[in-house]
Short mmCIF file of C-alpha atoms and ligand atoms in Angstrom, two decimals:
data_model
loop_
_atom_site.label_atom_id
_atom_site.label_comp_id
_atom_site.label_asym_id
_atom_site.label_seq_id
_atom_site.Cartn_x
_atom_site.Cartn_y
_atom_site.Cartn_z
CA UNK Y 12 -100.42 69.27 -106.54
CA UNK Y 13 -100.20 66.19 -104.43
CA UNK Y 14 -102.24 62.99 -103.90
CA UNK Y 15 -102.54 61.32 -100.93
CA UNK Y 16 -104.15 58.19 -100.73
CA UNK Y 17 -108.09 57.69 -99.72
CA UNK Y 18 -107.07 55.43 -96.46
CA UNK Y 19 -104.82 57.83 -95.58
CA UNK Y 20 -101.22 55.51 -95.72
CA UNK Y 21 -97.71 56.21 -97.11
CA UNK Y 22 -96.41 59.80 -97.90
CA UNK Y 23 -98.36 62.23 -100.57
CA UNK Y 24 -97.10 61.72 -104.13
CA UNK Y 25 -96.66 63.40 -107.27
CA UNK Y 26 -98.69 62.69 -110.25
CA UNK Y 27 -95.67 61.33 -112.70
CA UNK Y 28 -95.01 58.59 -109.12
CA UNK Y 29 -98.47 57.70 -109.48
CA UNK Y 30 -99.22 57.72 -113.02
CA UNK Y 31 -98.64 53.91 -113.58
CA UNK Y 32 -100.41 53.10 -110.35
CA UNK Y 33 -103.66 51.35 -109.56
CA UNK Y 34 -104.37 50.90 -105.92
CA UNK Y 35 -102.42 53.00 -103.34
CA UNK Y 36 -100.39 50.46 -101.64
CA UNK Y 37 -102.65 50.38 -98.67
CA UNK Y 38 -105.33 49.74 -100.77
CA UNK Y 39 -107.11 53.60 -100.71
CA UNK Y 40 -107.17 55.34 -104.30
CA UNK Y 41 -105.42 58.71 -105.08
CA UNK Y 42 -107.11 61.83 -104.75
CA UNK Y 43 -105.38 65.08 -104.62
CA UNK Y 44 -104.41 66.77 -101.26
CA UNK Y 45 -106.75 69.76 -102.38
CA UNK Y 46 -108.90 70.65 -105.20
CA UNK Y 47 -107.83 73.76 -107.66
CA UNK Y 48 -110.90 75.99 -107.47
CA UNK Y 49 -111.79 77.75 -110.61
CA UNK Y 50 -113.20 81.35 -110.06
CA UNK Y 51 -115.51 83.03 -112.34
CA UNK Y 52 -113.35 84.78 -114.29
CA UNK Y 53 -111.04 81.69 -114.85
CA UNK Y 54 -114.44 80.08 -116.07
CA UNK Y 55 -115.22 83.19 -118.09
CA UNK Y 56 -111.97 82.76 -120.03
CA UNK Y 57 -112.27 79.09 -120.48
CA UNK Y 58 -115.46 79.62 -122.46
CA UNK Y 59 -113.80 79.95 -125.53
CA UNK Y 60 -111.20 77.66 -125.57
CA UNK Y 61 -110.21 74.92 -127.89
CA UNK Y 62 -110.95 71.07 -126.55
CA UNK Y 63 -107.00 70.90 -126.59
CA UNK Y 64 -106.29 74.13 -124.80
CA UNK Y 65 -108.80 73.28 -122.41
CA UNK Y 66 -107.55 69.86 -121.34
CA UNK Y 67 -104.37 71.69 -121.28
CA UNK Y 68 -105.29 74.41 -118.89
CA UNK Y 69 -106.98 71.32 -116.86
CA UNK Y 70 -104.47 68.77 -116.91
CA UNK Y 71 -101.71 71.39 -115.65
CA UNK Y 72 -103.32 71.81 -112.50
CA UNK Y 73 -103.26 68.16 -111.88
CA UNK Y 74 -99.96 67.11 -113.27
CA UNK Y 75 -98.02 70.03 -113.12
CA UNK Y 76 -94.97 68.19 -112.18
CA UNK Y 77 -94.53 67.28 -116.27
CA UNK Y 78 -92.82 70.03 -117.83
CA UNK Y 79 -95.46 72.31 -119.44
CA UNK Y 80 -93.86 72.08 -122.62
CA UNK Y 81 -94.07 67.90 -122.89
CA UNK Y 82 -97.64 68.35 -121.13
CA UNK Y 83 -98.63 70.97 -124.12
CA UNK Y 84 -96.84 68.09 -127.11
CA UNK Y 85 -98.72 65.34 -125.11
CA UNK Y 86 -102.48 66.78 -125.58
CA UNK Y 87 -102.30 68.32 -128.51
CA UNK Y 88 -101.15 65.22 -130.49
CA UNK Y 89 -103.96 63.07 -128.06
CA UNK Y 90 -106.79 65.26 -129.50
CA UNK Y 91 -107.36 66.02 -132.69
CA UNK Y 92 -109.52 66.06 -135.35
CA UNK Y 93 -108.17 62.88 -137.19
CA UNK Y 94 -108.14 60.70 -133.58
CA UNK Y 95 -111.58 61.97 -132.82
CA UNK Y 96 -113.07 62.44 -136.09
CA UNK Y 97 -114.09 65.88 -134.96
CA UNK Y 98 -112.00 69.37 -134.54
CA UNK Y 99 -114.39 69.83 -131.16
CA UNK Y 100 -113.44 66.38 -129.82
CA UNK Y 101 -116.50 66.53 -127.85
CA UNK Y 102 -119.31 67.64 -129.69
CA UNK Y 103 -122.84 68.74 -128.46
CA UNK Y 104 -126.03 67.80 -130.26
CA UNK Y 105 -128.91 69.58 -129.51
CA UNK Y 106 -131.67 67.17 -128.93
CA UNK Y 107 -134.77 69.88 -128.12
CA UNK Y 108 -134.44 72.99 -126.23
CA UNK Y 109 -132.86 72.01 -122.86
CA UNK Y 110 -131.82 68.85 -123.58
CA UNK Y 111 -128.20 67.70 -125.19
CA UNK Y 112 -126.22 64.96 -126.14
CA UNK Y 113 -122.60 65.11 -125.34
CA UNK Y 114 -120.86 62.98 -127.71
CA UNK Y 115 -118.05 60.89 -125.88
CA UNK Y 116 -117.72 58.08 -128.71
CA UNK Y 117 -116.20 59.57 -131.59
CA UNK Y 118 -112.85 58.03 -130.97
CA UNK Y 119 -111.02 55.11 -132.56
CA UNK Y 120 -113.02 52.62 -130.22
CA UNK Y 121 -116.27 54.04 -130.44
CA UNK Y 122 -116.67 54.57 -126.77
CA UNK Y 123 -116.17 57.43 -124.38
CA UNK Y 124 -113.24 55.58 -122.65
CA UNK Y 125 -110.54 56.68 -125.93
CA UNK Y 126 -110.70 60.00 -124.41
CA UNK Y 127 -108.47 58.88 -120.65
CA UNK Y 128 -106.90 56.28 -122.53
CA UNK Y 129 -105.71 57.93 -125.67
CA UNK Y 130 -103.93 60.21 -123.30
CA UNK Y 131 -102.70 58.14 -120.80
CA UNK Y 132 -101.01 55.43 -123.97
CA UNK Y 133 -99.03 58.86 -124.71
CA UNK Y 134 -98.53 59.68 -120.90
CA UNK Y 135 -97.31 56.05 -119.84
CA UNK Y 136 -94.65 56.38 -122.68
CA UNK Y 137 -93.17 59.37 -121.59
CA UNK Y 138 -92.55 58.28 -117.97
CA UNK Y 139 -91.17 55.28 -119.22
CA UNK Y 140 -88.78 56.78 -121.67
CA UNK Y 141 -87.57 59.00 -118.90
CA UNK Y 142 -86.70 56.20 -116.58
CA UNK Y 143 -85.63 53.57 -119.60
CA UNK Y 144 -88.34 51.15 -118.48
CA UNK Y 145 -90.78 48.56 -119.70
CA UNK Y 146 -94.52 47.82 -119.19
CA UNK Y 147 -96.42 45.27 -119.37
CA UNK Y 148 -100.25 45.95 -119.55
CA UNK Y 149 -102.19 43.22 -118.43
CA UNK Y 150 -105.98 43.07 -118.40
CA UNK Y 151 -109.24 41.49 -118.39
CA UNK Y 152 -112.28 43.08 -120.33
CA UNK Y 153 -115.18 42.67 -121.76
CA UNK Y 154 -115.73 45.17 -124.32
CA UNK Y 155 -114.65 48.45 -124.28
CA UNK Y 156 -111.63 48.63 -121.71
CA UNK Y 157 -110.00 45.99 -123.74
CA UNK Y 158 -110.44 47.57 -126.82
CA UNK Y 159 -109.65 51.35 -125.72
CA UNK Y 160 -106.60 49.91 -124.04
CA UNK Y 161 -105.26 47.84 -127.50
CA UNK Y 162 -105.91 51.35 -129.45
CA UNK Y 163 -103.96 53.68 -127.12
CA UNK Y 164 -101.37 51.28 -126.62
CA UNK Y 165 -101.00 49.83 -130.02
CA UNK Y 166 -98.07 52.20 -131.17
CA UNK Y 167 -96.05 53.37 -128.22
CA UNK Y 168 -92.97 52.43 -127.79
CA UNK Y 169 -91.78 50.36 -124.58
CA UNK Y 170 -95.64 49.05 -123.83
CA UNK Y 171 -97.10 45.69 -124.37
CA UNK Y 172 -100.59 44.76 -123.81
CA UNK Y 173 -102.04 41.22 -122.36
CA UNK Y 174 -105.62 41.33 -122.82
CA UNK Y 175 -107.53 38.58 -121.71
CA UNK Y 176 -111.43 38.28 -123.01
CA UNK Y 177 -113.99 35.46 -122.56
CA UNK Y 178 -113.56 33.07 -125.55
CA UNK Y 179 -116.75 33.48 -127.52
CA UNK Y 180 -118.76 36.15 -125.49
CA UNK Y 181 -117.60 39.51 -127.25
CA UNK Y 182 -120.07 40.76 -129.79
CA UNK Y 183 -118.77 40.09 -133.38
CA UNK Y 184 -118.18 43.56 -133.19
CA UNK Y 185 -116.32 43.83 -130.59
CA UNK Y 186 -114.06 40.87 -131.26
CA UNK Y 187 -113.40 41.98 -134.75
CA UNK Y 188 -112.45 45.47 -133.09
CA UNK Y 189 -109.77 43.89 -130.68
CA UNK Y 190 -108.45 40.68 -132.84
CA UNK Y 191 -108.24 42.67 -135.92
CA UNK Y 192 -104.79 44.46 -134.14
CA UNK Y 193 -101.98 43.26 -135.64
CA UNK Y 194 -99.71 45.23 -133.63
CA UNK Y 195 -96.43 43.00 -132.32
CA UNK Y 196 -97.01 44.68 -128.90
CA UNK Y 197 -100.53 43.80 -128.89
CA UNK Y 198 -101.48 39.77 -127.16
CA UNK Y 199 -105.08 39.54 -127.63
CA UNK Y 200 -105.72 36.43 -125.40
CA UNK Y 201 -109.03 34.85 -125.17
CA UNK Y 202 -109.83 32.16 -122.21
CA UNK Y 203 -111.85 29.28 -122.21
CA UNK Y 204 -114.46 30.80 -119.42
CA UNK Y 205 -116.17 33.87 -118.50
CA UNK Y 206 -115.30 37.62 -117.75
CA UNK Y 207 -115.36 36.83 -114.02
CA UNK Y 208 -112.56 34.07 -114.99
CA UNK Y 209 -110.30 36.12 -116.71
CA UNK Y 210 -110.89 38.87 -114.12
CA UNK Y 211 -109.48 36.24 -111.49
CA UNK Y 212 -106.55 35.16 -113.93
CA UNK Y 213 -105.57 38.65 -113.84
CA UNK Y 214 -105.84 38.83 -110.18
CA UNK Y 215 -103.74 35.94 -109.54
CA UNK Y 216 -100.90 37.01 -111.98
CA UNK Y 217 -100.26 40.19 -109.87
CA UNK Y 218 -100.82 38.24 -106.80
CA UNK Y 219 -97.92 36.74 -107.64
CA UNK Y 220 -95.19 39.62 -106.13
CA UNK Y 221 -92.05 37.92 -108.05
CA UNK Y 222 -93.81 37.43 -111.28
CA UNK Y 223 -95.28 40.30 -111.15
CA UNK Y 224 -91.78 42.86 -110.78
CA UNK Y 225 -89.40 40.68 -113.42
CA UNK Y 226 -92.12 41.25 -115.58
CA UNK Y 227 -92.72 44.78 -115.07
CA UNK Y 228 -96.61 43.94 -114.75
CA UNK Y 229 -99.24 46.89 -114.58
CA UNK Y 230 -102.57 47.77 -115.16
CA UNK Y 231 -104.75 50.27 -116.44
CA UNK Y 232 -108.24 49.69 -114.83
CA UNK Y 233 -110.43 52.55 -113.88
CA UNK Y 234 -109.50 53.65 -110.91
CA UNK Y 235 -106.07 55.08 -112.51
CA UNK Y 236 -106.67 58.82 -111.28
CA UNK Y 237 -105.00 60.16 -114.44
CA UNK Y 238 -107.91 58.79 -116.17
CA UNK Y 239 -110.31 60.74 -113.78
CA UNK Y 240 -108.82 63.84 -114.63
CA UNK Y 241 -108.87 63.84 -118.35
CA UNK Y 242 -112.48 63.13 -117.56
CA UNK Y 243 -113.23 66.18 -116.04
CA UNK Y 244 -111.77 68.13 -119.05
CA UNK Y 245 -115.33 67.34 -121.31
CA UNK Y 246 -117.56 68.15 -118.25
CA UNK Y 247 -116.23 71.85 -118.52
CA UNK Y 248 -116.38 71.48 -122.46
CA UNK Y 249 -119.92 70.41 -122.74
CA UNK Y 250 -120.84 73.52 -119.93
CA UNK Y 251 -119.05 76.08 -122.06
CA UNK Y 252 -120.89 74.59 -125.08
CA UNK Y 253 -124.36 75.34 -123.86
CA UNK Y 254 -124.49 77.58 -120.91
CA UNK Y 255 -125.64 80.99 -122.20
CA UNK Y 256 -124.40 82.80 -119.49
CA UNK Y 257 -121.24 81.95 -117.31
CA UNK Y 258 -123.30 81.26 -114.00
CA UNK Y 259 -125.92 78.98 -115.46
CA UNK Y 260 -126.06 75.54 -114.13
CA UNK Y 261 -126.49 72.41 -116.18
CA UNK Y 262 -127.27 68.84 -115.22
CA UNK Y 263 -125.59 65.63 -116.72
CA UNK Y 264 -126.86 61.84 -116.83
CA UNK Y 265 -124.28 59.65 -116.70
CA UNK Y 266 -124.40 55.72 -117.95
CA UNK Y 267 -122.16 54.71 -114.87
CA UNK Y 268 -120.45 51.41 -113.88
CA UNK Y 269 -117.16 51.83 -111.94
CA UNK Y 270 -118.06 55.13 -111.21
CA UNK Y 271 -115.03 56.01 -113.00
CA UNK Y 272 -117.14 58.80 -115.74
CA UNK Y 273 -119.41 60.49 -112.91
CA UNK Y 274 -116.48 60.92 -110.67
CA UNK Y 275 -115.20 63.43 -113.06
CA UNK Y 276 -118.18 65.28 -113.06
CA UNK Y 277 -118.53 65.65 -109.48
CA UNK Y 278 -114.97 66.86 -109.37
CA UNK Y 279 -115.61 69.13 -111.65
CA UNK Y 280 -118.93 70.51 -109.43
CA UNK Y 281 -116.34 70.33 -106.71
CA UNK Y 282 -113.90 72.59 -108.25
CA UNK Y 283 -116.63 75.62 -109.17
CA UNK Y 284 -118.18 73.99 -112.24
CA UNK Y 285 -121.73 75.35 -112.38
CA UNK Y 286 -123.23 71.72 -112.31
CA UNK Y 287 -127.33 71.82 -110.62
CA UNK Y 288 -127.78 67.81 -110.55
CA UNK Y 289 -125.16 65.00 -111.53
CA UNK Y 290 -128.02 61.97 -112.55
CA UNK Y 291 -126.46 58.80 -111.88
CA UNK Y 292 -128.00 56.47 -114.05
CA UNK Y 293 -127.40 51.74 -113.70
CA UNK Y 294 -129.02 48.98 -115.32
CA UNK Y 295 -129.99 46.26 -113.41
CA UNK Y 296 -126.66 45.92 -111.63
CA UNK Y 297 -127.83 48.70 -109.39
CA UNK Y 298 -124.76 48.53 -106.70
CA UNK Y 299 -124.76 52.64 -107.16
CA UNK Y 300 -128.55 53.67 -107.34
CA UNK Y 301 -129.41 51.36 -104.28
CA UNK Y 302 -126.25 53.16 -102.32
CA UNK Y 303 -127.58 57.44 -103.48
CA UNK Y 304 -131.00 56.60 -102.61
CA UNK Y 305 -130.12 54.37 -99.65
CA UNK Y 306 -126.93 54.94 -98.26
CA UNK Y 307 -126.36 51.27 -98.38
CA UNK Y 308 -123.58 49.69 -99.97
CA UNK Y 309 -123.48 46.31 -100.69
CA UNK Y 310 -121.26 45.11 -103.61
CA UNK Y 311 -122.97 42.14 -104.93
CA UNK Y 312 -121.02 38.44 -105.36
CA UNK Y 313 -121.48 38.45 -109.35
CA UNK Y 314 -122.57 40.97 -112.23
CA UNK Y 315 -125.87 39.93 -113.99
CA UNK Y 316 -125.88 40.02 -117.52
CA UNK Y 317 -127.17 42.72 -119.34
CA UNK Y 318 -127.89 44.09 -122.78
CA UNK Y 319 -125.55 47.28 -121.54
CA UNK Y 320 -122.80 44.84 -120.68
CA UNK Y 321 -120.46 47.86 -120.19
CA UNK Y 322 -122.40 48.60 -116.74
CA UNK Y 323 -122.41 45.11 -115.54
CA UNK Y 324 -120.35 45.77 -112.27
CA UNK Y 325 -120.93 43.88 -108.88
CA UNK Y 326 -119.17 46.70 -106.91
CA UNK Y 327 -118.64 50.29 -108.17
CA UNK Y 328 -114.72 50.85 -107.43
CA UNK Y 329 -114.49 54.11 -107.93
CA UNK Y 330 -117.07 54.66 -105.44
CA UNK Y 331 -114.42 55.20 -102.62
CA UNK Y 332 -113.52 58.87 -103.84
CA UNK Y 333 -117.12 60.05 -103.53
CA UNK Y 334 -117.40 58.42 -100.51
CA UNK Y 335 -114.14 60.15 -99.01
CA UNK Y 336 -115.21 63.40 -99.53
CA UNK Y 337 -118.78 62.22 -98.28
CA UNK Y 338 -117.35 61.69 -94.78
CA UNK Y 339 -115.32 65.15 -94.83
CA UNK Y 340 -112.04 63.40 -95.87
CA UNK Y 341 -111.24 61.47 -92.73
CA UNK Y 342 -109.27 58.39 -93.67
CA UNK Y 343 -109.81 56.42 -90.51
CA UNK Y 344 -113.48 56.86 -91.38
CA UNK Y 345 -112.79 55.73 -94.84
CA UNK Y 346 -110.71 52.35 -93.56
CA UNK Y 347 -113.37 51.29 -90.96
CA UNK Y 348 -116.20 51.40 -94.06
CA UNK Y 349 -114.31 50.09 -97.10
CA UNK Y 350 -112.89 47.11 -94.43
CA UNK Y 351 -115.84 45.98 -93.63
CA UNK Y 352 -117.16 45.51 -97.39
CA UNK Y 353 -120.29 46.80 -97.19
CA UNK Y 354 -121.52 49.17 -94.94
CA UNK Y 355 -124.94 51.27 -94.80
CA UNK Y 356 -124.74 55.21 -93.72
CA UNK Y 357 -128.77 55.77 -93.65
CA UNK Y 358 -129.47 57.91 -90.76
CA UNK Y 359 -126.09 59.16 -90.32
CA UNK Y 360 -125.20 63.24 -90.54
CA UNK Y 361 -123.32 62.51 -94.07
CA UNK Y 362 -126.12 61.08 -95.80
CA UNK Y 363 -128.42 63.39 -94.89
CA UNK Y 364 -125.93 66.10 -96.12
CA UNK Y 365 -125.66 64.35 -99.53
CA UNK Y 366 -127.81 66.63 -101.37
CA UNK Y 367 -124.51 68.73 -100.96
CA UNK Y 368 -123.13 67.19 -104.25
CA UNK Y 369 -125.89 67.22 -106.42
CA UNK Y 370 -126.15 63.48 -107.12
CA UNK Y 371 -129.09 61.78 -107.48
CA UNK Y 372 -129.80 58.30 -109.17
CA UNK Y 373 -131.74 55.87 -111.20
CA UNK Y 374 -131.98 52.61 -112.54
CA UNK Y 375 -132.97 51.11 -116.24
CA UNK Y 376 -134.07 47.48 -117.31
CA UNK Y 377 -133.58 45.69 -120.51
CA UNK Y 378 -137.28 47.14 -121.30
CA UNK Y 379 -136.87 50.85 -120.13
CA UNK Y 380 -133.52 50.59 -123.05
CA UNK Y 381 -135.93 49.32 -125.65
CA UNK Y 382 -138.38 51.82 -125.34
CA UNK Y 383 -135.63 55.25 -124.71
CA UNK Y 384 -133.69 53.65 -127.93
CA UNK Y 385 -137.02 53.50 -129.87
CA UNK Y 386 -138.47 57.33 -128.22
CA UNK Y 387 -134.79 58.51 -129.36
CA UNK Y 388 -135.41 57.23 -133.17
CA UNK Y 389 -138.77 59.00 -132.83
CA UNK Y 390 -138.50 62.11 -131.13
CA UNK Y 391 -135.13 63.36 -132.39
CA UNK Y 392 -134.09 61.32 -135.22
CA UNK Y 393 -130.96 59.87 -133.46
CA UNK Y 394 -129.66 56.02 -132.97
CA UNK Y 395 -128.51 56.06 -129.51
CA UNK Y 396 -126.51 52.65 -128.37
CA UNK Y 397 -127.75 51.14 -124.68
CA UNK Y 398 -125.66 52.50 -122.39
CA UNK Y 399 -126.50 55.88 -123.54
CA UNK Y 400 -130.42 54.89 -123.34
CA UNK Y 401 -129.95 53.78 -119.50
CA UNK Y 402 -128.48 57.25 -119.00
CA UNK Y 403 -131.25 59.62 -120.91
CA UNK Y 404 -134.10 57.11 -119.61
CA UNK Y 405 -132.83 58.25 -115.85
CA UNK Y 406 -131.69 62.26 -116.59
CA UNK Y 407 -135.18 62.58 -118.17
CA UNK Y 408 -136.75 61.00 -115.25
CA UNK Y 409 -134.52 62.87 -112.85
CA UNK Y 410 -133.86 66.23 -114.24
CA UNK Y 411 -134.85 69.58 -112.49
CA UNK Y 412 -138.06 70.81 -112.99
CA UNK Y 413 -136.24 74.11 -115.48
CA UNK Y 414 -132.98 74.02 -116.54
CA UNK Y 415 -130.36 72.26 -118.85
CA UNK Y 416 -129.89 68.78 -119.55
CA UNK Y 417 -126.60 66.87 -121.33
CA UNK Y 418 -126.86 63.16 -121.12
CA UNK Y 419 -123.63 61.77 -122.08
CA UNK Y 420 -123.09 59.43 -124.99
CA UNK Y 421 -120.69 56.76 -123.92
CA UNK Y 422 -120.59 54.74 -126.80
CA UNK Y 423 -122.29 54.16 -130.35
CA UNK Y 424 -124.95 51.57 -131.33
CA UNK Y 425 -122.65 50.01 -133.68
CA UNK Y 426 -120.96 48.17 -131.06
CA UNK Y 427 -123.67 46.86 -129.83
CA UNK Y 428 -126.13 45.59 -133.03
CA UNK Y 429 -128.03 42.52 -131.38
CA UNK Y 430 -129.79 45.14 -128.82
CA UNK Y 431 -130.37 47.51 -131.73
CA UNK Y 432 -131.90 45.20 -134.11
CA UNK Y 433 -134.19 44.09 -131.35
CA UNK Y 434 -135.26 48.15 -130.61
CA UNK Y 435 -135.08 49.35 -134.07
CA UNK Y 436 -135.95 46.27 -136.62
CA UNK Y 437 -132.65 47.17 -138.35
CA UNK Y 438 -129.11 47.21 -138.02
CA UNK Y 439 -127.18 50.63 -136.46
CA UNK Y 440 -125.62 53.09 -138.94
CA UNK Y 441 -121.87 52.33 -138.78
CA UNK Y 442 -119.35 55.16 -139.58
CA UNK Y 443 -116.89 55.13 -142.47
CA UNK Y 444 -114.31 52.78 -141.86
CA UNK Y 445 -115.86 50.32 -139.86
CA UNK Y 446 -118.01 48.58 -142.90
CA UNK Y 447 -116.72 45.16 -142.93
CA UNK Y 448 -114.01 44.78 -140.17
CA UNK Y 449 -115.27 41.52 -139.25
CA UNK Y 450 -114.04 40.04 -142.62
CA UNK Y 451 -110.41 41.40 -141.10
CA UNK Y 452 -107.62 38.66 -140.26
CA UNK Y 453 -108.39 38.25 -136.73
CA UNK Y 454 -105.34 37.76 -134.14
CA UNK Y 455 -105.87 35.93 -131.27
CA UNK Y 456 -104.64 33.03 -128.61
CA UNK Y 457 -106.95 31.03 -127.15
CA UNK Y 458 -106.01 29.31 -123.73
CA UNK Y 459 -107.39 27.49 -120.97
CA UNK Y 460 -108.34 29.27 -117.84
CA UNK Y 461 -105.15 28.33 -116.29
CA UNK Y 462 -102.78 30.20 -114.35
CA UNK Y 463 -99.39 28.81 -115.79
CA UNK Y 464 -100.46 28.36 -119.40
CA UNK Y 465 -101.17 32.35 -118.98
CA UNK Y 466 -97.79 32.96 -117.04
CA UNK Y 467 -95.90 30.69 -119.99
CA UNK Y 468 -97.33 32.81 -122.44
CA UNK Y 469 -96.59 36.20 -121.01
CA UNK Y 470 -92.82 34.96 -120.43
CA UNK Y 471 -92.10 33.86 -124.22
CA UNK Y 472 -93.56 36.83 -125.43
CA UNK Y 473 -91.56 38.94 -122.55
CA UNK Y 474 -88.44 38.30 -124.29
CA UNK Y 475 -89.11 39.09 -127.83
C1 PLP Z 24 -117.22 51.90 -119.16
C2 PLP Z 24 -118.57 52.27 -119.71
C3 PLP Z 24 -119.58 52.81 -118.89
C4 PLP Z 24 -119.41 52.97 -117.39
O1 PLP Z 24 -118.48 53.94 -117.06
P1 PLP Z 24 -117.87 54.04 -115.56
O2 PLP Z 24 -116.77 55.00 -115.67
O3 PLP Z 24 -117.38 52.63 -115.25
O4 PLP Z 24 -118.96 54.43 -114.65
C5 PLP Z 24 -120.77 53.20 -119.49
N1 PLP Z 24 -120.98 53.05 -120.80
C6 PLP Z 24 -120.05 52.52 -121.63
C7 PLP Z 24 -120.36 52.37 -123.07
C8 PLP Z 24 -118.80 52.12 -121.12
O5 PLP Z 24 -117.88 51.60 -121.94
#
């Protein structure tokens, strides 16, 4: 397999030479130069396979330059029982007849982004082993990436981790969660300022070409393909779960943001996945819905503020893989749109084609979350966090008339308590292990939103 990049620049690469990337360096994102197909009988035999033999069957299509036999040590130590608290990784619940709830949020973070990251912490420190390098991991969050990027991170060996969060904006939660690391390669920094700020700090830092190379700086935002693909692995899980017979088609809602989670589902529809609708679901950041019921795209100047902060995006960058496939893979096509910033493809021959790929959309408001958390509580006896809410609110909304829903859990209410006090009257369960971490030591640096303060820090700590 090879992976060429989505504005159609530089020679196609392997997946170990792009592993550590973010951006192609003409600014496209990796896809690969042609999708594995699965045929029937492949699906048919897949049916009954373990999470971890699954993602292994998966992931060797895509990186099948790593030696089978690392690739096979690699995933099963990422998924097991003990990291995801369940021996099916990815459990379904049944809500009613029809309708499922594909738990994503069972892993040491408590959100459905442990599942890339736990593998790709393991991943990174193979390929650096292999070439006796160091990496520096520097971020900006403000929740979850931070936090699934600390815990996959925290114990591999040549990898540091510079996250920067806005001082005083996490949840308790949340902050508890990341500060309470007391790994050595582990720099929880917060910065006076907002998310947007730290975002720009980050920016800045790997502006800075120099810096950025005697540093070894990378990143591990979402648009790191090798998170895509161990996305896709769960899609094909949660099918095999609760398709009765191998050609039944399901539908999934997906909570999206960066379009990072829904990308792996329509991958997986493209590759012979029997997949009937993929229901995109926002909040009020509604970059995606506007651009699947419009064709418009127009990334807004700043994210609002919402009580399913892990949605609040101003521009979906993920988007750009859809979108290449949209226009029948033609990178010129691709550079003309994406240069201009926005662009608006109403009335042209690919939007109406879209229904193609199954995706239609939906937004949710801070309302619509109350009243799914509080139908959830009654209907099926379940605590579902906001994210998830946005994402059932929109499937039920959007679903087929017949057929089989999963609406993806992406994280659990216990990360989020303020929103669920407010819907509920009480606080969230919380699972075993989690009872009092905010009475942990906390570890943290707090520093100015300035650029050389930052760099200062990141070169002390370089050396140790
Ligand atoms: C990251 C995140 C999302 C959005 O996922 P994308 O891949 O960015 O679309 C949704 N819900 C939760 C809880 C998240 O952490």
């Amino acid at each position: 397999m090879r992976y060429i990049s989505t504005r159609g620049g530089g020679a196609p690469r392997r997946f170990s030479e792009i592993l550590l990337d973010g951006l192609a360096p003409d600014g496209g994102l990796y896809v690969p130069e042609c999708l594995p197909v699965i045929g029937k009988d492949t699906l048919r035999r897949w049916r009954g396979l373990s999470y971890p033999d699954l993602a292994l069957e998966i992931l060797s299509l895509f990186a099948d330059d790593i030696q089978a036999d690392d690739l096979a040590r690699i995933v099963r130590a990422t998924y097991t029982a003990q990291v995801f608290g369940d021996a099916a990784i990815t459990p379904v619940l049944t809500l009613e007849p029809g309708i499922h709830l594909l738990r994503l949020s069972n892993g040491p973070t408590l959100a459905f982004k442990d599942i890339a990251m736990q593998l790709l912490g393991r991943l990174f420190e193979r390929a650096l082993a292999e070439n006796g390098e160091r990496l520096n991991i520097l971020g900006a969050t403000s929740g979850d990436t931070g936090s699934a990027a600390e815990y996959a991170m925290r114990l591999r060996r040549g990898i540091s981790v510079y996250m920067l969060s806005p001082d005083g904006r996490m949840s308790p939660f949340q902050r508890a969660q990341m500060y309470g690391l007391s790994d050595p390669n582990i720099h929880n920094i917060a910065v006076e300022g907002d998310f947007d700020t730290c975002q720009a700090l980050v920016k800045r830092v790997s502006a800075d070409a120099a810096f950025k190379q005697n540093h070894r700086i990378g990143t591990v935002n979402s648009i790191n393909w090798a998170r895509v693909a161990a996305q896709i692995v769960y899609y094909f899980k949660a099918w095999a779960a609760v398709a009765t017979d191998p050609d039944e088609p399901v539908s999934f809602a997906v909570p999206s943001g960066n379009f990072g989670n829904i990308c792996a589902g329509h991958i997986a529809r493209q590759m012979g996945l029997p997949v009937d609708r993929l229901i995109l679901a926002t909040n009020e950041n509604d970059v995606l819905d506007e651009f699947f019921r419009t064709g418009q795209y127009r990334p807004r100047g700043l994210a609002e503020a919402t009580s399913s902060p892990s949605m609040d995006i101003s521009r979906a960058s993920n988007l750009e893989r859809f979108v290449f496939d949209m226009v029948g893979r033609d990178p010129a096509e691709l550079r003309h749109l994406f240069g201009q910033g926005s662009f608006d493809l109403a009335g042209t021959p690919w939007f109406e084609a879209i229904d193609r790929f199954g995706i239609v959309s939906g937004s949710s408001t801070h309302q619509d979350r109350l009243t799914t958390i509080r139908m959830a509580w009654a209907r099926w006896g379940i605590e579902i966090d906001p994210h998830t809410a946005d994402g059932i609110k929109v499937g039920l909304e959007r679903r087929p008339a017949s057929g089989t829903l999963i609406c993806l859990e992406t994280a659990l209410p216990a990360k989020f308590e303020s929103v669920m006090v407010e819907a509920l009257g009480r606080k969230p369960a919380r699972p075993s292990g989690f009872a009092a971490i905010e009475d942990m030591p906390q570890h943290v640096t707090v520093l100015p939103a300035d650029l050389e303060r930052l760099m200062d820090y990141i070169e002390t700590h370089d050396r140790d």
